[in-house]
PDB file of C-alpha atoms in Angstrom:
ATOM      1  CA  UNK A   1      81.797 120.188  94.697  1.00 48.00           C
ATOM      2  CA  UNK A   2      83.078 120.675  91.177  1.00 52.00           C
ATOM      3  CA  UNK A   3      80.184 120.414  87.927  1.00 47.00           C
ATOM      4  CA  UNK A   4      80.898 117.801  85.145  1.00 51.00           C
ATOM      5  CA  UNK A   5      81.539 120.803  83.119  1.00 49.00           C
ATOM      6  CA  UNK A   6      83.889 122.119  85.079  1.00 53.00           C
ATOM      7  CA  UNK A   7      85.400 118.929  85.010  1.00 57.00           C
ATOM      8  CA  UNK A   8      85.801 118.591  81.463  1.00 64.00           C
ATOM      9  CA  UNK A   9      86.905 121.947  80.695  1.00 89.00           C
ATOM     10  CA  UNK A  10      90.814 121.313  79.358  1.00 92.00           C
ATOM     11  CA  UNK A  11      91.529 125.340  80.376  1.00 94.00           C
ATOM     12  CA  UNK A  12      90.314 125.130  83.721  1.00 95.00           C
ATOM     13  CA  UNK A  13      91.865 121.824  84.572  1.00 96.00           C
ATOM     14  CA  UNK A  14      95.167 123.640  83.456  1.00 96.00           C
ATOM     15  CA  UNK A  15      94.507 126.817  85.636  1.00 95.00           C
ATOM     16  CA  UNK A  16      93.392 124.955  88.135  1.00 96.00           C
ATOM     17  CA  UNK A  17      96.509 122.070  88.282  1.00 97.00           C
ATOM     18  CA  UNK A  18      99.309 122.886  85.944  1.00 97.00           C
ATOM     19  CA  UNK A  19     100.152 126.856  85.808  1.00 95.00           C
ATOM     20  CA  UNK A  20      99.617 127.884  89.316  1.00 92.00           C
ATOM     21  CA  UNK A  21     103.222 128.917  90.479  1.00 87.00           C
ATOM     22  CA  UNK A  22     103.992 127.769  87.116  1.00 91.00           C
ATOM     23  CA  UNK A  23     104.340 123.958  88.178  1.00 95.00           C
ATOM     24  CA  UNK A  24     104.886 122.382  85.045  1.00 96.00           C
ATOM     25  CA  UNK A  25     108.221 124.028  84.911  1.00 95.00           C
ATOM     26  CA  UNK A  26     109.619 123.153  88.719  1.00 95.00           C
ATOM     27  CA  UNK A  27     108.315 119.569  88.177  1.00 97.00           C
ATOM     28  CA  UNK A  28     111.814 117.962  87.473  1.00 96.00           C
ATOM     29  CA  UNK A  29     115.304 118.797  88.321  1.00 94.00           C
ATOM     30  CA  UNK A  30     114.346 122.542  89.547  1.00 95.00           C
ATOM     31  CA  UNK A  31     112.125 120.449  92.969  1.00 95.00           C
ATOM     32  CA  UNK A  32     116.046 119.729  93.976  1.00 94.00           C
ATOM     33  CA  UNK A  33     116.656 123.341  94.440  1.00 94.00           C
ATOM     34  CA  UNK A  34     114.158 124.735  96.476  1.00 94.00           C
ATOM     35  CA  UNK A  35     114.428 124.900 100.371  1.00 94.00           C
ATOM     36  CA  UNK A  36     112.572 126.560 103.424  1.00 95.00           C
ATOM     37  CA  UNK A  37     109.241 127.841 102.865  1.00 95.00           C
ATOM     38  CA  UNK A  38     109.470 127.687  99.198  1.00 94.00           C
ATOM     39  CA  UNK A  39     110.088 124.137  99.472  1.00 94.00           C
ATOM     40  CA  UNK A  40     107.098 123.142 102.063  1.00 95.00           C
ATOM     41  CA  UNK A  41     105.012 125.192  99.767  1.00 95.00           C
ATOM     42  CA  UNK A  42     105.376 123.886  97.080  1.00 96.00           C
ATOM     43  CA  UNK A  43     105.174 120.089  98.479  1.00 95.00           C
ATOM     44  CA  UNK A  44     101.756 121.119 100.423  1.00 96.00           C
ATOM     45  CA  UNK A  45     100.215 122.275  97.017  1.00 96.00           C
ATOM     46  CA  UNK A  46     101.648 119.589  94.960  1.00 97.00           C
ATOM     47  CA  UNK A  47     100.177 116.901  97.179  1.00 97.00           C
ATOM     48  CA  UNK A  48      97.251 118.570  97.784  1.00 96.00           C
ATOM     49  CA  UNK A  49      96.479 118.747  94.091  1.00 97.00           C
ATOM     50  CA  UNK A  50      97.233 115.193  93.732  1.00 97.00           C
ATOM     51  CA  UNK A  51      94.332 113.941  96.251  1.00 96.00           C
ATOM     52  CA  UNK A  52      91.924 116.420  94.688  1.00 96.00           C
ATOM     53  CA  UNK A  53      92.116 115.562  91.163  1.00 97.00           C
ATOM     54  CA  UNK A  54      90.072 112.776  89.573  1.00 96.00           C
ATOM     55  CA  UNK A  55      91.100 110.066  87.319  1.00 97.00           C
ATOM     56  CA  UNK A  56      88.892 111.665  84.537  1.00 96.00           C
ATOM     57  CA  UNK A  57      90.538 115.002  85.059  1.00 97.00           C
ATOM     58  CA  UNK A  58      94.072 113.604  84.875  1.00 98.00           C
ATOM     59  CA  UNK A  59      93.025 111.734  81.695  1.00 97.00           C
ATOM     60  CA  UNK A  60      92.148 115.097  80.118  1.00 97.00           C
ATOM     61  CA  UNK A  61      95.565 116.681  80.974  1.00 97.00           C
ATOM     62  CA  UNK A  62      97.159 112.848  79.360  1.00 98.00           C
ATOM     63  CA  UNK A  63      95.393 113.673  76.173  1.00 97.00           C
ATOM     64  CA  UNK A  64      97.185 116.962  75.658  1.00 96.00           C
ATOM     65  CA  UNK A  65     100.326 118.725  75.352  1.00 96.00           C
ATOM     66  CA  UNK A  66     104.083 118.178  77.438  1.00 97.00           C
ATOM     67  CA  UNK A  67     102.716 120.596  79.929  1.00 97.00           C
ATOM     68  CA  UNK A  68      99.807 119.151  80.884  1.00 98.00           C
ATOM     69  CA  UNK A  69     101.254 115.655  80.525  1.00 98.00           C
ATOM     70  CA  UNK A  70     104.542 116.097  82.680  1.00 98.00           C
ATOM     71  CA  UNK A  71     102.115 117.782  85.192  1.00 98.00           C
ATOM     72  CA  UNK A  72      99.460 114.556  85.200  1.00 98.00           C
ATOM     73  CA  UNK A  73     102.405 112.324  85.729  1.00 98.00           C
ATOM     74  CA  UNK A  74     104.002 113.673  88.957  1.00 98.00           C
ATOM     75  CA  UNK A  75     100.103 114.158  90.397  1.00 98.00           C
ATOM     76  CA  UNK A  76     100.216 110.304  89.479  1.00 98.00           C
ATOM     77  CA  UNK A  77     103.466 110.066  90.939  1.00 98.00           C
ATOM     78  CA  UNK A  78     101.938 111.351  94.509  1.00 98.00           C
ATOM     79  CA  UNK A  79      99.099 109.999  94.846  1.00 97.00           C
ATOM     80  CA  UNK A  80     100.383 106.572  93.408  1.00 97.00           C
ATOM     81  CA  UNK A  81      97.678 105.835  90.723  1.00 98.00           C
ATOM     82  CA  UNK A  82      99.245 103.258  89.687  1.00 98.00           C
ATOM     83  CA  UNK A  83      96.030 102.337  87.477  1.00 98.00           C
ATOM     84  CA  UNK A  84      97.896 104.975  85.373  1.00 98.00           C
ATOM     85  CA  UNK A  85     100.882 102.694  84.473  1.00 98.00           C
ATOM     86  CA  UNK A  86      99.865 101.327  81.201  1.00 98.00           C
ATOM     87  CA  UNK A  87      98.941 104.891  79.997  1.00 98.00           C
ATOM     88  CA  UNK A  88     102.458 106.230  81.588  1.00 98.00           C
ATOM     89  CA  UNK A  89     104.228 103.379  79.360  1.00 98.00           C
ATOM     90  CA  UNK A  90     102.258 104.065  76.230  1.00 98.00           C
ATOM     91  CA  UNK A  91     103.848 107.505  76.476  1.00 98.00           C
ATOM     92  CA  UNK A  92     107.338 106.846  77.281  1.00 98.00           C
ATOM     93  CA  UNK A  93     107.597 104.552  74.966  1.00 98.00           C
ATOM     94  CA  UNK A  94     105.698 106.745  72.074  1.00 97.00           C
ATOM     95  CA  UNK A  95     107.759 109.780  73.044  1.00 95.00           C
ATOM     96  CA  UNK A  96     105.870 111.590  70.990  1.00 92.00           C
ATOM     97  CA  UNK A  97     106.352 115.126  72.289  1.00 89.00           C
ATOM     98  CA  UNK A  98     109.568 116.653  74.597  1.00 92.00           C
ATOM     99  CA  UNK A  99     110.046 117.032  78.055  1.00 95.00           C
ATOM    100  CA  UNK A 100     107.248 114.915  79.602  1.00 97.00           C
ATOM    101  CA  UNK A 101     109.384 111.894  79.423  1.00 98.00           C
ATOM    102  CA  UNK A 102     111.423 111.862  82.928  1.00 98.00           C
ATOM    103  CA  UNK A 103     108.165 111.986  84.920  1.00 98.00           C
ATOM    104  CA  UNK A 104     107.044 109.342  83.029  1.00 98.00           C
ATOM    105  CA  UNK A 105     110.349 107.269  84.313  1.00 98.00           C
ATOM    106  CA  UNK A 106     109.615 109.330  88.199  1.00 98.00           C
ATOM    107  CA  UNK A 107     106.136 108.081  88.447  1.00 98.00           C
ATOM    108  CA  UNK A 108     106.981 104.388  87.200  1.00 98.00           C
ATOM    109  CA  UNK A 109     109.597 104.127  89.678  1.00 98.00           C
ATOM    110  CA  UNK A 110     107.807 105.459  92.458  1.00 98.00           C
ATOM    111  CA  UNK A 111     105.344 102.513  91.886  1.00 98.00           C
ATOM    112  CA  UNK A 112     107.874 100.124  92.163  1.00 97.00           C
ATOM    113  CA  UNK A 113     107.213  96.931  90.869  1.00 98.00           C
ATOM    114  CA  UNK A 114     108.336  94.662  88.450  1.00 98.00           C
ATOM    115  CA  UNK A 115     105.142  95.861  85.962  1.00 98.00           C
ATOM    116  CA  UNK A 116     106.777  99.094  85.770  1.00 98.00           C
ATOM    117  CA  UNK A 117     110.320  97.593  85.354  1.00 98.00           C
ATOM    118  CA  UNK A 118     109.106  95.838  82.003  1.00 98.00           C
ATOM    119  CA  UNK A 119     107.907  99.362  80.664  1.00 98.00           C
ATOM    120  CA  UNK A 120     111.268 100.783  81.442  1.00 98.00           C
ATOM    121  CA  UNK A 121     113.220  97.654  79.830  1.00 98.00           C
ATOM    122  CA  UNK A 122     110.802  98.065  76.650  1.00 98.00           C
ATOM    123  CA  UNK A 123     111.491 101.663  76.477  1.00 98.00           C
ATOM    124  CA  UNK A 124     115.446 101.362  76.430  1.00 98.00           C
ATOM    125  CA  UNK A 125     115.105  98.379  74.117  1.00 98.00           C
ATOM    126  CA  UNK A 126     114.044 100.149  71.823  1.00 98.00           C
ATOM    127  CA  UNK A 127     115.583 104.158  71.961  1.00 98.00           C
ATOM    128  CA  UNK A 128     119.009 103.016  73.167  1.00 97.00           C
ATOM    129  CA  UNK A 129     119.261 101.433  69.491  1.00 96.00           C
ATOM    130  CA  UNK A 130     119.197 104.768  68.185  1.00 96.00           C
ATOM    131  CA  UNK A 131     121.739 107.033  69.201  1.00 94.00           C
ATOM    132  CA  UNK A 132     120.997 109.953  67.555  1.00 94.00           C
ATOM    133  CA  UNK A 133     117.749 110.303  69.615  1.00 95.00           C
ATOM    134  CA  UNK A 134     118.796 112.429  72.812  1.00 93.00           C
ATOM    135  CA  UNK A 135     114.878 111.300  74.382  1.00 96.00           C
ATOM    136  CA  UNK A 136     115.301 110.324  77.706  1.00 97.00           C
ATOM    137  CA  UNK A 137     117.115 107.357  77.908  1.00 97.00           C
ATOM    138  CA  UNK A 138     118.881 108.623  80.719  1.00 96.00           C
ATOM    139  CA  UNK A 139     116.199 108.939  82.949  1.00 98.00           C
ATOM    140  CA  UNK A 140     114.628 105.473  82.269  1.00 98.00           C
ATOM    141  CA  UNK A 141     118.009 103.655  83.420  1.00 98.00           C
ATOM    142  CA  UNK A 142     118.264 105.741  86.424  1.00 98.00           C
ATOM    143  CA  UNK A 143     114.726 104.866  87.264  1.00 98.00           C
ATOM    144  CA  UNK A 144     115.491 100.964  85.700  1.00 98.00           C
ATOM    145  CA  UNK A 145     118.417 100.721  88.555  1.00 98.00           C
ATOM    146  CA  UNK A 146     116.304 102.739  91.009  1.00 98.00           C
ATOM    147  CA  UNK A 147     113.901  99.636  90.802  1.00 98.00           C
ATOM    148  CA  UNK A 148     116.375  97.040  90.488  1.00 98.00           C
ATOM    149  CA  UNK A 149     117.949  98.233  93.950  1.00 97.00           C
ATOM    150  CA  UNK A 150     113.831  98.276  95.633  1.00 97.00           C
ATOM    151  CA  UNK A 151     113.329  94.985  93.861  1.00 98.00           C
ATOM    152  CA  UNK A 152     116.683  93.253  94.150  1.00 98.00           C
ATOM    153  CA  UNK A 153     116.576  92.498  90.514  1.00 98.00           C
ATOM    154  CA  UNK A 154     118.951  92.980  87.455  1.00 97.00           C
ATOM    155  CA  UNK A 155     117.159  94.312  84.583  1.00 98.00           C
ATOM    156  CA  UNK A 156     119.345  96.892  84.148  1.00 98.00           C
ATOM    157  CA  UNK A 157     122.363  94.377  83.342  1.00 97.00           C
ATOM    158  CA  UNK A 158     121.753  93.518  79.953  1.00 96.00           C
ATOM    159  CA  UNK A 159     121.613  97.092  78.825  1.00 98.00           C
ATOM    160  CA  UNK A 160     125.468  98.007  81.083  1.00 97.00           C
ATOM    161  CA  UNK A 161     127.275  94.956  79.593  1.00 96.00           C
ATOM    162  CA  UNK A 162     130.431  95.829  78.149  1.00 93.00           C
ATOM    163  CA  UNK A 163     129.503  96.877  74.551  1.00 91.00           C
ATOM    164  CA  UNK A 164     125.970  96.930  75.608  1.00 95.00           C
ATOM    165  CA  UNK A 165     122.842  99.078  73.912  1.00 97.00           C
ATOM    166  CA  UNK A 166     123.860 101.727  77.214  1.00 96.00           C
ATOM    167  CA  UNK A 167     127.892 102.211  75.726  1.00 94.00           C
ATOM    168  CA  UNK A 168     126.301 101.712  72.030  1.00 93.00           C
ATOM    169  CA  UNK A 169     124.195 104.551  72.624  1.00 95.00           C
ATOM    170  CA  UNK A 170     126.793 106.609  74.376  1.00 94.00           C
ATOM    171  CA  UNK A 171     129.572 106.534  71.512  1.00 91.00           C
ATOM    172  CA  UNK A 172     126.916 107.593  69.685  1.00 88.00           C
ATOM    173  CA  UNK A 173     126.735 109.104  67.260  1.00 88.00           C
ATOM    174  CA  UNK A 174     126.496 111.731  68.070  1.00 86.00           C
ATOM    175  CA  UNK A 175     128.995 111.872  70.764  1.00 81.00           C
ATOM    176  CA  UNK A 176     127.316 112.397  74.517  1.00 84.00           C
ATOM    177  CA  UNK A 177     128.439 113.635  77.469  1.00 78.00           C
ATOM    178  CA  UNK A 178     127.170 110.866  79.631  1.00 75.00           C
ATOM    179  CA  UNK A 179     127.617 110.443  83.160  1.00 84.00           C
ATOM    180  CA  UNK A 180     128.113 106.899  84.718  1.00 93.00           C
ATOM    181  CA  UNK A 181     124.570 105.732  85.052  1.00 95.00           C
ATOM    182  CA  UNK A 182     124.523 105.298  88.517  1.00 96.00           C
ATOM    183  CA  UNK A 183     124.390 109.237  88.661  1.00 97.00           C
ATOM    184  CA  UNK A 184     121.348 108.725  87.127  1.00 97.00           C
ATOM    185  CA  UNK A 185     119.961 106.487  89.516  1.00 98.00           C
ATOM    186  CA  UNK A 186     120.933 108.936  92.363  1.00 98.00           C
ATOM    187  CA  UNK A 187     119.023 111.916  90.480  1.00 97.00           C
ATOM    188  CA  UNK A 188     115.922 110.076  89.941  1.00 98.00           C
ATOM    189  CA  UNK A 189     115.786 108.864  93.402  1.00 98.00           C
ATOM    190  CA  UNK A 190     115.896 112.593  94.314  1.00 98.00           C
ATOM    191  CA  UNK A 191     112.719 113.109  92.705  1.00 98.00           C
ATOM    192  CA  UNK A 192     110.780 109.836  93.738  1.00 98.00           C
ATOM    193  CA  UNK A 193     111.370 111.034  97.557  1.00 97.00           C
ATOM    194  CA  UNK A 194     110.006 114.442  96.711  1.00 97.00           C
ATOM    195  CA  UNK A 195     107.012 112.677  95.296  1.00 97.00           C
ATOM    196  CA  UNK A 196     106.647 110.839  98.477  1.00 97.00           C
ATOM    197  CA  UNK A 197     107.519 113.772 100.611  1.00 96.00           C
ATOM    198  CA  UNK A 198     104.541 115.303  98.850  1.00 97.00           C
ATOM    199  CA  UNK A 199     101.978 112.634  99.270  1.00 96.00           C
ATOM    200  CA  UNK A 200     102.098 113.151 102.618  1.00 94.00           C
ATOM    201  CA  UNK A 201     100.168 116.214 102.520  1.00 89.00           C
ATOM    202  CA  UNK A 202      97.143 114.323 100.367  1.00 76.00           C
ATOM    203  CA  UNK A 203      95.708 110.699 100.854  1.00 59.00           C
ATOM    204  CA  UNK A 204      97.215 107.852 101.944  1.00 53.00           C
ATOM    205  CA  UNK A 205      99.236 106.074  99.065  1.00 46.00           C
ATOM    206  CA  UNK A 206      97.184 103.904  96.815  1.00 44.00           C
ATOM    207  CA  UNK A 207      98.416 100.225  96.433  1.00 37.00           C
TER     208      UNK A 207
END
């Protein structure tokens, strides 16, 4: 059994969860290309990692850098802390640092409820209205339609109108190279069954 101290030690909660195999850097679109033995590796440790870690812990990586923070949200992700939502929305919608913000939108959509729904809709209420902020809107209406299909809701609607914030933000400018956003949804879905491929190697799913 782990010490307090060890505990609350930032470096060895990051040597311990976020650099081994240099995770923080597969956690995202890289997950789609592994296969064979890489691939069940990597799930086994992932999920793993996310039973063994406490809430404290994963507050410690929260409080500090993209790496630590994109790493803390997939671990969420798996295990489905979903206590963790409010502090997942505070972030995306802060987007205060790069590159942590698409497993923000993973881990909200793997929860899958209406709560998390609202924290995507605030999110691209307010960053679609700028569209010379390349954050990740695209992410957050992949994951917003991801939930809308699970939920048989709409809240991604007002944003696709024709001449909506989504085609406001698009035209830019600056111009972007944007895919339809259903592309979007398909991609994020990609990762949310990772994330539950994973948790099956660590505790059952939290409600």
């Amino acid at each position: 059994m782990r010490r307090a101290d060890e505990e609350e030690d930032p470096l060895k909660l990051i040597r311990r969860y976020v650099t081994p195999d240099r995770r923080y850097l597969k956690l995202g679109g890289s997950l789609l290309g592994l296969s064979g033995r890489d691939r069940t590796k990597f799930l086994r440790k992932l999920g793993q990692a996310a039973g063994e870690i406490s809430p404290r812990e994963l507050d410690t990586l929260f409080d500090r850098g993209w790496r630590e923070r994109k790493t803390a949200a997939w671990l969420v992700a798996v295990a489905g802390r979903s206590e963790f939502r409010d502090r997942l929305g505070e972030l995306l919608l802060a987007s205060e640092g790069p590159y942590a913000g698409m497993a923000y939108c993973v881990a909200l959509a793997t929860f899958g409820t209406r709560a998390d729904a609202d924290l995507l809709v605030a999110y691209l209420n307010r960053y679609l209205r700028r569209p010379d902020l390349y954050y990740d809107q695209e992410a957050a209406i992949g994951a917003l339609l991801l939930l809308d299909a699970k939920l048989g809701a709409d809240y991604a609607a007002r944003f696709l109108a024709p001449d909506g914030l989504w085609q406001q933000w698009i035209d830019g400018p600056p111009s972007k190279d944007g895919e339809v956003p259903d592309s979007y949804r398909e991609f994020i879905g990609k990762l949310c069954a990772f994330a539950d491929e994973a948790a099956k190697h660590g505790p059952n799913r939290l409600t």
